[in-house]
mmCIF file of C-alpha atoms in Angstrom:
data_model
loop_
_atom_site.group_PDB
_atom_site.id
_atom_site.type_symbol
_atom_site.label_atom_id
_atom_site.label_comp_id
_atom_site.label_asym_id
_atom_site.label_seq_id
_atom_site.Cartn_x
_atom_site.Cartn_y
_atom_site.Cartn_z
ATOM 1 C CA UNK L 206 -27.775 -34.395 -25.492
ATOM 2 C CA UNK L 207 -23.966 -34.056 -24.384
ATOM 3 C CA UNK L 208 -23.032 -31.207 -21.886
ATOM 4 C CA UNK L 209 -19.621 -29.882 -22.254
ATOM 5 C CA UNK L 210 -17.994 -28.367 -18.981
ATOM 6 C CA UNK L 211 -14.772 -26.448 -18.863
ATOM 7 C CA UNK L 212 -12.796 -28.349 -16.043
ATOM 8 C CA UNK L 213 -9.972 -25.901 -15.632
ATOM 9 C CA UNK L 214 -10.676 -22.335 -15.639
ATOM 10 C CA UNK L 215 -9.170 -19.287 -13.827
ATOM 11 C CA UNK L 216 -10.225 -15.713 -12.988
ATOM 12 C CA UNK L 217 -8.459 -12.298 -12.781
ATOM 13 C CA UNK L 218 -10.588 -11.815 -9.079
ATOM 14 C CA UNK L 219 -8.710 -14.937 -7.395
ATOM 15 C CA UNK L 220 -5.913 -15.895 -9.355
ATOM 16 C CA UNK L 221 -3.019 -13.316 -9.826
ATOM 17 C CA UNK L 222 -2.316 -14.909 -13.361
ATOM 18 C CA UNK L 223 -5.983 -14.785 -14.701
ATOM 19 C CA UNK L 224 -6.366 -12.108 -17.015
ATOM 20 C CA UNK L 225 -10.345 -11.774 -17.421
ATOM 21 C CA UNK L 226 -13.382 -11.224 -15.293
ATOM 22 C CA UNK L 227 -15.729 -14.407 -15.172
ATOM 23 C CA UNK L 228 -18.593 -11.578 -17.047
ATOM 24 C CA UNK L 229 -15.888 -11.078 -19.695
ATOM 25 C CA UNK L 230 -14.528 -14.644 -20.277
ATOM 26 C CA UNK L 231 -18.176 -16.551 -19.727
ATOM 27 C CA UNK L 232 -19.724 -15.401 -22.712
ATOM 28 C CA UNK L 233 -17.051 -16.721 -25.207
ATOM 29 C CA UNK L 234 -17.614 -20.233 -23.513
ATOM 30 C CA UNK L 235 -21.610 -19.920 -24.147
ATOM 31 C CA UNK L 236 -20.922 -19.080 -27.741
ATOM 32 C CA UNK L 237 -18.641 -21.800 -28.379
ATOM 33 C CA UNK L 238 -21.304 -24.452 -27.174
ATOM 34 C CA UNK L 239 -20.104 -25.032 -23.189
ATOM 35 C CA UNK L 240 -23.043 -25.638 -20.613
ATOM 36 C CA UNK L 241 -20.534 -24.711 -17.631
ATOM 37 C CA UNK L 242 -17.276 -24.026 -16.243
ATOM 38 C CA UNK L 243 -15.476 -25.077 -12.926
ATOM 39 C CA UNK L 244 -13.984 -22.396 -11.402
ATOM 40 C CA UNK L 245 -10.342 -23.552 -10.315
ATOM 41 C CA UNK L 246 -8.436 -20.705 -8.900
ATOM 42 C CA UNK L 247 -5.312 -21.090 -7.512
ATOM 43 C CA UNK L 248 -5.159 -22.573 -3.964
ATOM 44 C CA UNK L 249 -1.581 -21.711 -3.247
ATOM 45 C CA UNK L 250 0.767 -20.061 -0.484
ATOM 46 C CA UNK L 251 1.636 -17.134 -2.190
ATOM 47 C CA UNK L 252 -1.798 -16.250 -2.485
ATOM 48 C CA UNK L 253 -2.665 -16.522 1.040
ATOM 49 C CA UNK L 254 0.574 -14.692 2.179
ATOM 50 C CA UNK L 255 -0.537 -11.711 -0.183
ATOM 51 C CA UNK L 256 -3.760 -11.470 2.291
ATOM 52 C CA UNK L 257 -1.942 -11.750 5.514
ATOM 53 C CA UNK L 258 -3.797 -9.042 7.181
ATOM 54 C CA UNK L 259 -6.890 -11.046 6.674
ATOM 55 C CA UNK L 260 -8.090 -13.777 9.175
ATOM 56 C CA UNK L 261 -8.907 -17.195 7.752
ATOM 57 C CA UNK L 262 -12.524 -16.431 6.898
ATOM 58 C CA UNK L 263 -11.607 -13.160 5.069
ATOM 59 C CA UNK L 264 -8.728 -15.087 2.955
ATOM 60 C CA UNK L 265 -11.678 -17.398 1.691
ATOM 61 C CA UNK L 266 -13.949 -14.750 1.004
ATOM 62 C CA UNK L 267 -11.422 -12.994 -1.462
ATOM 63 C CA UNK L 268 -10.224 -16.339 -2.890
ATOM 64 C CA UNK L 269 -13.717 -17.103 -3.497
ATOM 65 C CA UNK L 270 -14.391 -13.967 -5.623
ATOM 66 C CA UNK L 271 -13.885 -15.348 -8.884
ATOM 67 C CA UNK L 272 -16.319 -18.199 -8.216
ATOM 68 C CA UNK L 273 -18.765 -15.972 -7.010
ATOM 69 C CA UNK L 274 -18.564 -13.685 -9.445
ATOM 70 C CA UNK L 275 -19.141 -15.952 -11.825
ATOM 71 C CA UNK L 276 -21.910 -17.247 -10.148
ATOM 72 C CA UNK L 277 -24.016 -13.798 -10.139
ATOM 73 C CA UNK L 278 -23.375 -13.353 -13.625
ATOM 74 C CA UNK L 279 -24.562 -16.557 -14.510
ATOM 75 C CA UNK L 280 -28.021 -16.478 -12.009
ATOM 76 C CA UNK L 281 -30.636 -15.903 -14.880
ATOM 77 C CA UNK L 282 -29.113 -17.862 -17.314
ATOM 78 C CA UNK L 283 -28.776 -21.987 -18.162
ATOM 79 C CA UNK L 284 -25.092 -21.767 -17.835
ATOM 80 C CA UNK L 285 -23.518 -23.535 -14.743
ATOM 81 C CA UNK L 286 -20.859 -22.404 -12.613
ATOM 82 C CA UNK L 287 -19.135 -24.700 -10.177
ATOM 83 C CA UNK L 288 -16.333 -24.376 -7.509
ATOM 84 C CA UNK L 289 -13.430 -26.219 -7.714
ATOM 85 C CA UNK L 290 -9.585 -25.763 -7.011
ATOM 86 C CA UNK L 291 -5.968 -25.850 -8.130
ATOM 87 C CA UNK L 292 -4.235 -26.375 -5.370
ATOM 88 C CA UNK L 293 -0.445 -26.462 -4.979
ATOM 89 C CA UNK L 294 1.137 -28.272 -1.416
ATOM 90 C CA UNK L 295 4.098 -26.035 0.016
ATOM 91 C CA UNK L 296 7.546 -27.469 -1.198
ATOM 92 C CA UNK L 297 6.445 -28.826 -4.409
ATOM 93 C CA UNK L 298 5.710 -27.336 -7.954
ATOM 94 C CA UNK L 299 3.090 -29.811 -8.847
ATOM 95 C CA UNK L 300 -0.627 -28.622 -9.364
ATOM 96 C CA UNK L 301 -3.760 -30.853 -8.444
ATOM 97 C CA UNK L 302 -7.173 -30.201 -9.517
ATOM 98 C CA UNK L 303 -10.135 -30.851 -6.790
ATOM 99 C CA UNK L 304 -13.478 -31.175 -7.027
ATOM 100 C CA UNK L 305 -16.471 -31.631 -4.468
ATOM 101 C CA UNK L 306 -15.578 -29.030 -1.707
ATOM 102 C CA UNK L 307 -18.110 -26.078 -1.123
ATOM 103 C CA UNK L 308 -17.814 -22.858 0.813
ATOM 104 C CA UNK L 309 -18.550 -24.384 4.335
ATOM 105 C CA UNK L 310 -15.840 -26.892 3.901
ATOM 106 C CA UNK L 311 -13.332 -24.403 2.960
ATOM 107 C CA UNK L 312 -14.071 -22.264 5.646
ATOM 108 C CA UNK L 313 -13.657 -24.608 8.292
ATOM 109 C CA UNK L 314 -10.532 -26.442 7.182
ATOM 110 C CA UNK L 315 -8.049 -23.911 6.875
ATOM 111 C CA UNK L 316 -4.282 -23.795 4.675
ATOM 112 C CA UNK L 317 -5.264 -27.278 3.248
ATOM 113 C CA UNK L 318 -2.294 -26.525 0.774
ATOM 114 C CA UNK L 319 0.105 -27.226 4.014
ATOM 115 C CA UNK L 320 -1.065 -30.984 4.029
ATOM 116 C CA UNK L 321 0.897 -33.475 2.308
ATOM 117 C CA UNK L 322 -0.172 -35.281 -0.950
ATOM 118 C CA UNK L 323 -1.105 -38.623 1.221
ATOM 119 C CA UNK L 324 -3.131 -36.778 3.866
ATOM 120 C CA UNK L 325 -4.749 -34.459 1.483
ATOM 121 C CA UNK L 326 -5.844 -37.527 -0.753
ATOM 122 C CA UNK L 327 -6.825 -39.236 2.116
ATOM 123 C CA UNK L 328 -9.136 -36.452 2.984
ATOM 124 C CA UNK L 329 -10.532 -36.463 -0.461
ATOM 125 C CA UNK L 330 -11.699 -40.253 -0.169
ATOM 126 C CA UNK L 331 -12.924 -39.576 2.949
ATOM 127 C CA UNK L 332 -15.464 -36.995 1.857
ATOM 128 C CA UNK L 333 -16.271 -38.051 -1.643
ATOM 129 C CA UNK L 334 -14.120 -35.260 -3.645
ATOM 130 C CA UNK L 335 -12.014 -35.733 -6.686
ATOM 131 C CA UNK L 336 -8.557 -35.241 -6.672
ATOM 132 C CA UNK L 337 -6.649 -35.590 -9.842
ATOM 133 C CA UNK L 338 -2.966 -34.115 -10.889
ATOM 134 C CA UNK L 339 -3.017 -31.515 -13.503
ATOM 135 C CA UNK L 340 -0.569 -31.383 -16.164
ATOM 136 C CA UNK L 341 1.701 -33.817 -14.676
ATOM 137 C CA UNK L 342 4.585 -33.815 -17.363
ATOM 138 C CA UNK L 343 4.475 -30.003 -17.685
ATOM 139 C CA UNK L 344 8.399 -28.854 -17.647
ATOM 140 C CA UNK L 345 8.513 -28.118 -13.594
ATOM 141 C CA UNK L 346 6.153 -31.083 -12.495
ATOM 142 C CA UNK L 347 6.549 -34.647 -11.941
ATOM 143 C CA UNK L 348 3.935 -37.538 -11.721
ATOM 144 C CA UNK L 349 2.573 -37.989 -8.047
ATOM 145 C CA UNK L 350 2.548 -41.474 -6.676
ATOM 146 C CA UNK L 351 -0.541 -42.784 -8.606
ATOM 147 C CA UNK L 352 -1.862 -44.598 -5.424
ATOM 148 C CA UNK L 353 -2.495 -40.967 -4.039
ATOM 149 C CA UNK L 354 -4.489 -40.240 -7.003
ATOM 150 C CA UNK L 355 -7.713 -40.980 -8.265
ATOM 151 C CA UNK L 356 -7.555 -39.303 -12.069
ATOM 152 C CA UNK L 357 -4.947 -37.099 -14.402
ATOM 153 C CA UNK L 358 -5.660 -34.405 -16.525
ATOM 154 C CA UNK L 359 -4.334 -36.122 -19.663
ATOM 155 C CA UNK L 360 -4.957 -33.159 -22.181
ATOM 156 C CA UNK L 361 -4.144 -29.425 -20.693
ATOM 157 C CA UNK L 362 -4.784 -26.770 -23.450
ATOM 158 C CA UNK L 363 -2.459 -24.290 -22.256
ATOM 159 C CA UNK L 364 -0.545 -23.522 -25.334
ATOM 160 C CA UNK L 365 2.080 -21.411 -23.766
ATOM 161 C CA UNK L 366 3.569 -24.431 -21.712
ATOM 162 C CA UNK L 367 5.026 -27.595 -22.904
ATOM 163 C CA UNK L 368 2.486 -30.058 -21.358
ATOM 164 C CA UNK L 369 3.460 -33.257 -22.724
ATOM 165 C CA UNK L 370 -0.152 -34.274 -22.709
ATOM 166 C CA UNK L 371 0.660 -38.017 -24.333
ATOM 167 C CA UNK L 372 2.909 -38.826 -21.488
ATOM 168 C CA UNK L 373 -0.099 -37.560 -19.277
ATOM 169 C CA UNK L 374 -2.363 -40.171 -21.208
ATOM 170 C CA UNK L 375 0.045 -43.097 -20.681
ATOM 171 C CA UNK L 376 0.564 -42.395 -17.180
ATOM 172 C CA UNK L 377 -3.427 -42.329 -16.525
ATOM 173 C CA UNK L 378 -3.576 -45.537 -18.789
ATOM 174 C CA UNK L 379 -0.867 -47.612 -17.008
ATOM 175 C CA UNK L 380 -1.960 -46.693 -13.551
ATOM 176 C CA UNK L 381 -6.239 -46.906 -14.340
ATOM 177 C CA UNK L 382 -6.960 -43.571 -13.281
ATOM 178 C CA UNK L 383 -9.639 -41.146 -14.408
ATOM 179 C CA UNK L 384 -8.859 -39.170 -17.469
ATOM 180 C CA UNK L 385 -10.057 -35.254 -17.935
ATOM 181 C CA UNK L 386 -9.192 -32.573 -19.875
ATOM 182 C CA UNK L 387 -9.218 -28.806 -19.320
ATOM 183 C CA UNK L 388 -8.256 -25.571 -21.394
ATOM 184 C CA UNK L 389 -6.602 -23.868 -18.349
ATOM 185 C CA UNK L 390 -7.906 -20.904 -19.217
ATOM 186 C CA UNK L 391 -6.403 -17.717 -18.341
ATOM 187 C CA UNK L 392 -5.989 -15.416 -21.317
ATOM 188 C CA UNK L 393 -6.920 -15.389 -24.591
ATOM 189 C CA UNK L 394 -4.818 -18.136 -26.106
ATOM 190 C CA UNK L 395 -6.477 -20.785 -23.615
ATOM 191 C CA UNK L 396 -10.130 -20.138 -24.557
ATOM 192 C CA UNK L 397 -12.597 -22.862 -25.030
ATOM 193 C CA UNK L 398 -9.660 -25.337 -25.913
ATOM 194 C CA UNK L 399 -10.460 -28.263 -23.953
ATOM 195 C CA UNK L 400 -13.408 -29.900 -21.525
ATOM 196 C CA UNK L 401 -15.105 -32.966 -20.527
ATOM 197 C CA UNK L 402 -18.818 -34.187 -21.423
ATOM 198 C CA UNK L 403 -21.507 -35.608 -19.229
ATOM 199 C CA UNK L 404 -25.029 -36.896 -20.364
ATOM 200 C CA UNK L 405 -26.267 -35.028 -17.556
ATOM 201 C CA UNK L 406 -25.161 -31.626 -16.411
ATOM 202 C CA UNK L 407 -23.979 -31.850 -12.819
ATOM 203 C CA UNK L 408 -25.629 -29.173 -10.586
ATOM 204 C CA UNK L 409 -23.212 -28.561 -8.107
ATOM 205 C CA UNK L 410 -19.278 -29.142 -7.248
ATOM 206 C CA UNK L 411 -20.450 -32.161 -4.931
ATOM 207 C CA UNK L 412 -22.368 -33.640 -8.155
ATOM 208 C CA UNK L 413 -19.639 -33.048 -10.562
ATOM 209 C CA UNK L 414 -17.133 -35.019 -8.309
ATOM 210 C CA UNK L 415 -19.412 -38.094 -7.989
ATOM 211 C CA UNK L 416 -20.066 -37.980 -11.779
ATOM 212 C CA UNK L 417 -16.520 -38.395 -12.169
ATOM 213 C CA UNK L 418 -16.047 -40.869 -9.592
ATOM 214 C CA UNK L 419 -18.820 -42.791 -11.072
ATOM 215 C CA UNK L 420 -17.574 -42.930 -14.053
ATOM 216 C CA UNK L 421 -19.893 -40.791 -16.177
ATOM 217 C CA UNK L 422 -17.573 -38.941 -17.969
ATOM 218 C CA UNK L 423 -18.887 -39.425 -21.444
ATOM 219 C CA UNK L 424 -16.082 -37.811 -23.629
ATOM 220 C CA UNK L 425 -13.230 -35.352 -23.604
ATOM 221 C CA UNK L 426 -12.896 -32.223 -25.703
ATOM 222 C CA UNK L 427 -9.040 -31.407 -26.851
ATOM 223 C CA UNK L 428 -8.157 -29.008 -29.432
ATOM 224 C CA UNK L 429 -5.946 -31.715 -31.247
#
């Protein structure tokens, strides 16, 4: 049996561009044969500036709300909710998917988005996290230096953007990078358009990163 996981999923709770609460979107994923989602809400400077009245613990409490709400909703089901992040570093329009961080790490390490790509890449290698660029050939984005990346989202399912997925695939092939696919779910048009398959379902974010880095992705779902 192959387990299908949505690798790029936003919530209304923690991503200002998200339109659905987890309890409204996750049932649709279950109906479409998914075994889990990775909540990758936006970890960006504007988000943290919008809660300037909170200390760092309060900011992360608020940022984790979408993930924790999804976990609570799925608590008595076999559907798995995993923690991820879509991080954008200050001064750039590029987005990156990160898997492997847990709550404790996020509380202890503030403002990761203020690091450089090189610094953050080193941190990910040191901690066993997965670090890959999301939609590197979307209109406003540029591909990062591949020596700092572990992988690339070669298929982004958001139909409202010009993602140039074929170029992302070629970039991954040329640089021997891990390939992922995700719906980039925010709203109805992005429901269940992509994902990654595993032979064994990862139980947490750390295991998700391990499976990806160990080459245990067995296939990609795309809507093309």
